mmCIF file of N, CA and C in Angstrom:
data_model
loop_
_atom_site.group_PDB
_atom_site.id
_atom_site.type_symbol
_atom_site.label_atom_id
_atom_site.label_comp_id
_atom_site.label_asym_id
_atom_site.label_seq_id
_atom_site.Cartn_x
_atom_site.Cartn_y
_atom_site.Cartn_z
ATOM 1 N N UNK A 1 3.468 8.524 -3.571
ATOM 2 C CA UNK A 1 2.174 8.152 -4.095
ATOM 3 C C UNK A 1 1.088 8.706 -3.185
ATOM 4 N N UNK A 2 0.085 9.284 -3.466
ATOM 5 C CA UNK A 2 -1.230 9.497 -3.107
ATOM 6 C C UNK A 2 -1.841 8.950 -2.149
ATOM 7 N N UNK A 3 -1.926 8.920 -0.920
ATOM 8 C CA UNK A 3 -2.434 7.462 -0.280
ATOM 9 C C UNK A 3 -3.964 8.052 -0.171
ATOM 10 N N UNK A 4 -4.666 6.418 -0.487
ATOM 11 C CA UNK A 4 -6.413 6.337 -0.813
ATOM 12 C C UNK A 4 -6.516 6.778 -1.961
ATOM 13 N N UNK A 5 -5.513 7.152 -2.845
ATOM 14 C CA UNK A 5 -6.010 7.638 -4.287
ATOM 15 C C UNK A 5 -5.644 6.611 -5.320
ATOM 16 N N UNK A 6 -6.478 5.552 -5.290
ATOM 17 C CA UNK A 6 -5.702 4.292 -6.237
ATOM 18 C C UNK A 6 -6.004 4.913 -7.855
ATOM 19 N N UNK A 7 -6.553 5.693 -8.212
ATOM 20 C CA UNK A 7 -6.293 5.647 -9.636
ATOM 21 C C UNK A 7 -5.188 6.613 -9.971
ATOM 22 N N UNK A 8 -4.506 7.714 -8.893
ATOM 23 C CA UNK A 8 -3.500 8.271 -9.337
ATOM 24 C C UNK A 8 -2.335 6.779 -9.102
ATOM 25 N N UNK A 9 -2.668 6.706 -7.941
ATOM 26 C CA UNK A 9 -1.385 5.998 -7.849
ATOM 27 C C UNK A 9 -1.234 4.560 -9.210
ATOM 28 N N UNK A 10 -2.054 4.540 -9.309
ATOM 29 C CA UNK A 10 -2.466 3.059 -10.175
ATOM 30 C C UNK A 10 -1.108 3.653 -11.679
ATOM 31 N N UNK A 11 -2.016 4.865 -12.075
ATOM 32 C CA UNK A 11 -1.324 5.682 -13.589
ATOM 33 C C UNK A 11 -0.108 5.742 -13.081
ATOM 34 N N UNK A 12 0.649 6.274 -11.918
ATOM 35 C CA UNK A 12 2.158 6.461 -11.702
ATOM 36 C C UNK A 12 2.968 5.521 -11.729
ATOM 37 N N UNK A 13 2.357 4.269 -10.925
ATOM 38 C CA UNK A 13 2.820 2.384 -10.645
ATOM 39 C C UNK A 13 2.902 2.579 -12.365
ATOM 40 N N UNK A 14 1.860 2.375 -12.939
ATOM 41 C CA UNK A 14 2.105 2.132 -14.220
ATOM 42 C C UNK A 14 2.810 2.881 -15.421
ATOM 43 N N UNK A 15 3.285 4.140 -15.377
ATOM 44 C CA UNK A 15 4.183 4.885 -15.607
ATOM 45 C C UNK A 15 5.450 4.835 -15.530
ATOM 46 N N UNK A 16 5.849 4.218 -14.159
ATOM 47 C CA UNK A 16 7.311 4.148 -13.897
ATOM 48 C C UNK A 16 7.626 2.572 -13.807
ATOM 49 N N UNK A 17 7.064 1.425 -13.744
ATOM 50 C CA UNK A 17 6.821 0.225 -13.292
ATOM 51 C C UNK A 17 8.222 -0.636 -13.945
ATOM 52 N N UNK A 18 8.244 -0.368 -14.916
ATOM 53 C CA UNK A 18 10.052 -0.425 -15.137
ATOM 54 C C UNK A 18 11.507 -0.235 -14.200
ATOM 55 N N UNK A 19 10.981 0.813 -13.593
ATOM 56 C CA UNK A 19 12.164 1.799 -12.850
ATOM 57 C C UNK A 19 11.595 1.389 -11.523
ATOM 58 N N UNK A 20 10.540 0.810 -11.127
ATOM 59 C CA UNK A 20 10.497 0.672 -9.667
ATOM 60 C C UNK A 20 10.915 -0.961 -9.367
ATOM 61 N N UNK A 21 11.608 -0.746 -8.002
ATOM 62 C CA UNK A 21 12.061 -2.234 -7.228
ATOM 63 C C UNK A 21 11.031 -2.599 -6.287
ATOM 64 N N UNK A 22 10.059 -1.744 -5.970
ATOM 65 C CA UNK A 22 9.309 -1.734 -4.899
ATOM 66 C C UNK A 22 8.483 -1.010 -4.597
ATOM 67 N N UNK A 23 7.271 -1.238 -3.665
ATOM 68 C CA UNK A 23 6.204 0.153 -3.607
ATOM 69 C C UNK A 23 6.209 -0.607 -1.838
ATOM 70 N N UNK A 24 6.921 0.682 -0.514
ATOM 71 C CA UNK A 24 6.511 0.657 0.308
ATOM 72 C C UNK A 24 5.303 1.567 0.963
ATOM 73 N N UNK A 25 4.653 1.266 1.479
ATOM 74 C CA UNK A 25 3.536 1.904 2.418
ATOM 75 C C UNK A 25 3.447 1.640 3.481
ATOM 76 N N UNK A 26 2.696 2.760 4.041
ATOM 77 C CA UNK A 26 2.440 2.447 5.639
ATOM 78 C C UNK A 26 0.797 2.013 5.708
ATOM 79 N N UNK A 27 0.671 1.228 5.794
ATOM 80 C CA UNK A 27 -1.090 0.839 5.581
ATOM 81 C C UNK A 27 -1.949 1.685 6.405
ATOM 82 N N UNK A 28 -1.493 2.478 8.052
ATOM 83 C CA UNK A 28 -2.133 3.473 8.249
ATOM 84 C C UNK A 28 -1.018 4.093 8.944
ATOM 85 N N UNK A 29 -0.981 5.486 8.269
ATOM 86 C CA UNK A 29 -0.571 6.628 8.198
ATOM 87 C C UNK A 29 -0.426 7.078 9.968
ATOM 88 N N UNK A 30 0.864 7.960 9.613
ATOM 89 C CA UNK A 30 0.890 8.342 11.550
ATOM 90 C C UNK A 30 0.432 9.061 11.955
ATOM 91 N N UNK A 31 -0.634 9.768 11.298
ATOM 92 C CA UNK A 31 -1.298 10.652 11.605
ATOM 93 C C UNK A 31 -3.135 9.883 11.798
ATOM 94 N N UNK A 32 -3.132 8.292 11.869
ATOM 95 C CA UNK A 32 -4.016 7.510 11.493
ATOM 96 C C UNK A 32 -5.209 7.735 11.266
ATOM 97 N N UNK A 33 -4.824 8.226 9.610
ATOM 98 C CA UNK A 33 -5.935 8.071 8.693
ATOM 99 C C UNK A 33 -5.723 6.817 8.223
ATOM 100 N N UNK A 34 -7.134 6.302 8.313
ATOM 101 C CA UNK A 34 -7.276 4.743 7.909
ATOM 102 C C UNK A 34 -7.791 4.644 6.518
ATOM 103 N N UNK A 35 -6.604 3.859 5.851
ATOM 104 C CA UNK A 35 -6.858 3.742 4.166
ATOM 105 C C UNK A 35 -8.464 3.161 4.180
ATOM 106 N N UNK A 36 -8.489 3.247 2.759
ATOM 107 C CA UNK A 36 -10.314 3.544 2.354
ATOM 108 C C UNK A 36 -10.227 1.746 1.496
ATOM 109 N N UNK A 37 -10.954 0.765 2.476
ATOM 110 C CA UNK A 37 -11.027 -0.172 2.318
ATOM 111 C C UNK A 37 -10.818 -1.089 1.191
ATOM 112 N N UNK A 38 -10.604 -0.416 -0.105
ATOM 113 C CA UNK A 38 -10.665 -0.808 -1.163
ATOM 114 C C UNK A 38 -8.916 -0.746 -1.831
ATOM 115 N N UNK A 39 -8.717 0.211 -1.066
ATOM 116 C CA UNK A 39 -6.841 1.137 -1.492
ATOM 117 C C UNK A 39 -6.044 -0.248 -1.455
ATOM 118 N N UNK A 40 -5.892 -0.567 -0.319
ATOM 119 C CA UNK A 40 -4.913 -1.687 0.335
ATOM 120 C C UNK A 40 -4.714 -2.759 -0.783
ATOM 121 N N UNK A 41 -6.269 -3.383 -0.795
ATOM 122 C CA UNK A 41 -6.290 -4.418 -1.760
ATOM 123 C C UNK A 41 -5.984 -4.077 -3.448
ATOM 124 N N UNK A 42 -6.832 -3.118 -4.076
ATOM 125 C CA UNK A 42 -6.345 -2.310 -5.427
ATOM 126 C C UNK A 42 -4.883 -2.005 -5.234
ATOM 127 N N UNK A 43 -4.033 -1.769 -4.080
ATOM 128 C CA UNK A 43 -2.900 -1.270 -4.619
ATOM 129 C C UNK A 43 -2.004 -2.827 -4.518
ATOM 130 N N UNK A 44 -2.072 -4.035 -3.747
ATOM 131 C CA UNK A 44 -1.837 -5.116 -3.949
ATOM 132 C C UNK A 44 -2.112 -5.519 -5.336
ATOM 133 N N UNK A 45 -3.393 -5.871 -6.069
ATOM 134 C CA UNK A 45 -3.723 -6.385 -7.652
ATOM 135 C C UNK A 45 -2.512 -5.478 -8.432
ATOM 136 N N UNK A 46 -2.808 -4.296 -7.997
ATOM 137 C CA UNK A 46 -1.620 -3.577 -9.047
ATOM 138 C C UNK A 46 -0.143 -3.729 -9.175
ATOM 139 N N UNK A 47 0.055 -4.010 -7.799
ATOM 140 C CA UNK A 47 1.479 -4.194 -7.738
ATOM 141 C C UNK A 47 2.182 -5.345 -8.138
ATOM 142 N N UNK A 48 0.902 -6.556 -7.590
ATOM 143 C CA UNK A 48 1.344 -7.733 -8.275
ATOM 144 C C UNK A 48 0.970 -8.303 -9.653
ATOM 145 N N UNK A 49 0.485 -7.336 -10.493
ATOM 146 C CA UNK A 49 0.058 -7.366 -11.690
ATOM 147 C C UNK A 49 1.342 -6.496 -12.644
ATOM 148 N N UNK A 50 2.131 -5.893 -11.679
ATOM 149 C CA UNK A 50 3.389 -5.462 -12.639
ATOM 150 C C UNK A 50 4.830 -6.266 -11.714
ATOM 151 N N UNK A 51 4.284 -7.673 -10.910
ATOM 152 C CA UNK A 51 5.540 -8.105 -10.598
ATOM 153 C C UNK A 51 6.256 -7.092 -9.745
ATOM 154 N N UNK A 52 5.785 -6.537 -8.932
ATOM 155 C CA UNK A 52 6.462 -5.361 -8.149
ATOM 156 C C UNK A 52 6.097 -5.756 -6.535
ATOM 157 N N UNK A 53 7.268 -6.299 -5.771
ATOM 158 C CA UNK A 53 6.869 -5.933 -4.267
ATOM 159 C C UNK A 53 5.789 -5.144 -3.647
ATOM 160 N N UNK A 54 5.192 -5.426 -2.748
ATOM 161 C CA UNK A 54 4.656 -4.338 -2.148
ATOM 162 C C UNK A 54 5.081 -4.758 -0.706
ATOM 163 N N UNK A 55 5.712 -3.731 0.111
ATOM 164 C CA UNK A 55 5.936 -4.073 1.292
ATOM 165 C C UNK A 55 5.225 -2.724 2.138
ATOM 166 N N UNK A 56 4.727 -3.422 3.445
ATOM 167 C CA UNK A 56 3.812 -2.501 4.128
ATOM 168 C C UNK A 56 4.752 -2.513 5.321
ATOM 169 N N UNK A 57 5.148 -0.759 5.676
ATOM 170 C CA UNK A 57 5.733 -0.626 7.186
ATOM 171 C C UNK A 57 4.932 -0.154 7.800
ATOM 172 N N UNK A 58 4.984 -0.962 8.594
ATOM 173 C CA UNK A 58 4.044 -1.215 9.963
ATOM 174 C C UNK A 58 4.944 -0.911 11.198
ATOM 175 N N UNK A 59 5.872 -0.505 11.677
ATOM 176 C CA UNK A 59 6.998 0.051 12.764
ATOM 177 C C UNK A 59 5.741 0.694 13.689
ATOM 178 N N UNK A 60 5.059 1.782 13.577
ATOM 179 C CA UNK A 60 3.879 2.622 13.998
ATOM 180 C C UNK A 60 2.485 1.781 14.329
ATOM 181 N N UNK A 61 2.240 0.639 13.292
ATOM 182 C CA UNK A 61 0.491 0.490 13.441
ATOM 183 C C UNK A 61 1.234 -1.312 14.099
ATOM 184 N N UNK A 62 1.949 -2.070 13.254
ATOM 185 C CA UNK A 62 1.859 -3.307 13.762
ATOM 186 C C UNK A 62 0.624 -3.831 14.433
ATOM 187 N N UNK A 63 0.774 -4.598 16.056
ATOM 188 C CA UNK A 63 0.066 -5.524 16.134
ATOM 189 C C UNK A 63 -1.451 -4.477 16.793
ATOM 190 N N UNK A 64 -0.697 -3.248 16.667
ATOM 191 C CA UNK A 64 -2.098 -2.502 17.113
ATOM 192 C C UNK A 64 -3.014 -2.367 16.419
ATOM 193 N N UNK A 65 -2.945 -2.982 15.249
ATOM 194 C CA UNK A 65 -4.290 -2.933 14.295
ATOM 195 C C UNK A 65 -5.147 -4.009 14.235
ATOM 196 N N UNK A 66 -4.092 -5.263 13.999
ATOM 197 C CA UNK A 66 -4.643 -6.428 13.932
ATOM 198 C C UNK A 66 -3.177 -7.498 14.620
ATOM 199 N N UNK A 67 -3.438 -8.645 15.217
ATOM 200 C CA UNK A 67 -2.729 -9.041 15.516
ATOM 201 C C UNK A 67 -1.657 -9.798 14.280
ATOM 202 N N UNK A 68 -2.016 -10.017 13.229
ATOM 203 C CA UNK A 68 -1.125 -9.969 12.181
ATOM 204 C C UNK A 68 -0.858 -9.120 10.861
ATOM 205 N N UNK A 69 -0.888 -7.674 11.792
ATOM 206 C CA UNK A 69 -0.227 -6.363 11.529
ATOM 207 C C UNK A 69 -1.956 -5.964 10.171
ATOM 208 N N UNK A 70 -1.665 -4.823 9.408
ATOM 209 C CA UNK A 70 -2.366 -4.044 9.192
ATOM 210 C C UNK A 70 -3.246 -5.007 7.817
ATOM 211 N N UNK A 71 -1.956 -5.700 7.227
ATOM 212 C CA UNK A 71 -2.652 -6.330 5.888
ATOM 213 C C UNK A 71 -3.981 -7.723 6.607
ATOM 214 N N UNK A 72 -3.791 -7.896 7.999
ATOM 215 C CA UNK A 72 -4.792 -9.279 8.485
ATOM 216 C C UNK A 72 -6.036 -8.159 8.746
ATOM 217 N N UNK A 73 -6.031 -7.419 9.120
ATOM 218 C CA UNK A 73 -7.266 -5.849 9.399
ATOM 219 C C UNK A 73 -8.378 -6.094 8.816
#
């Protein structure tokens, strides 16, 4: 998926949303570009609007973003 591009990603979630078990992300990227304030949350409504996990790996950003990892930010 696109990261910061919630309306591609939005059409694909919703395209395949059948066939998916899950949507992982890294909330910021290892190259840390910091998602565009709005992504994080739009891609949460979406995910939990098709009943779909969203799990964020954080291995890289954890407590270095926020002390309860990237989604408390």
């Amino acid at each position: 998926l696109p990261f910061n591009d919630l309306d591609e990603t939005e059409a694909r979630i919703r395209a395949h949303a059948d066939r998916l078990a899950c949507v992982i992300v890294e909330p910021v990227e290892r190259s840390y570009i910091a998602p565009d304030p709005e992504f994080l949350k739009g891609l949460r409504e979406i995910t939990a609007d098709h009943d779909i996990p969203l799990i964020f790996d954080e291995v890289m950003s954890g407590f270095r973003v926020a002390f309860g990892g990237a989604q408390h930010a």
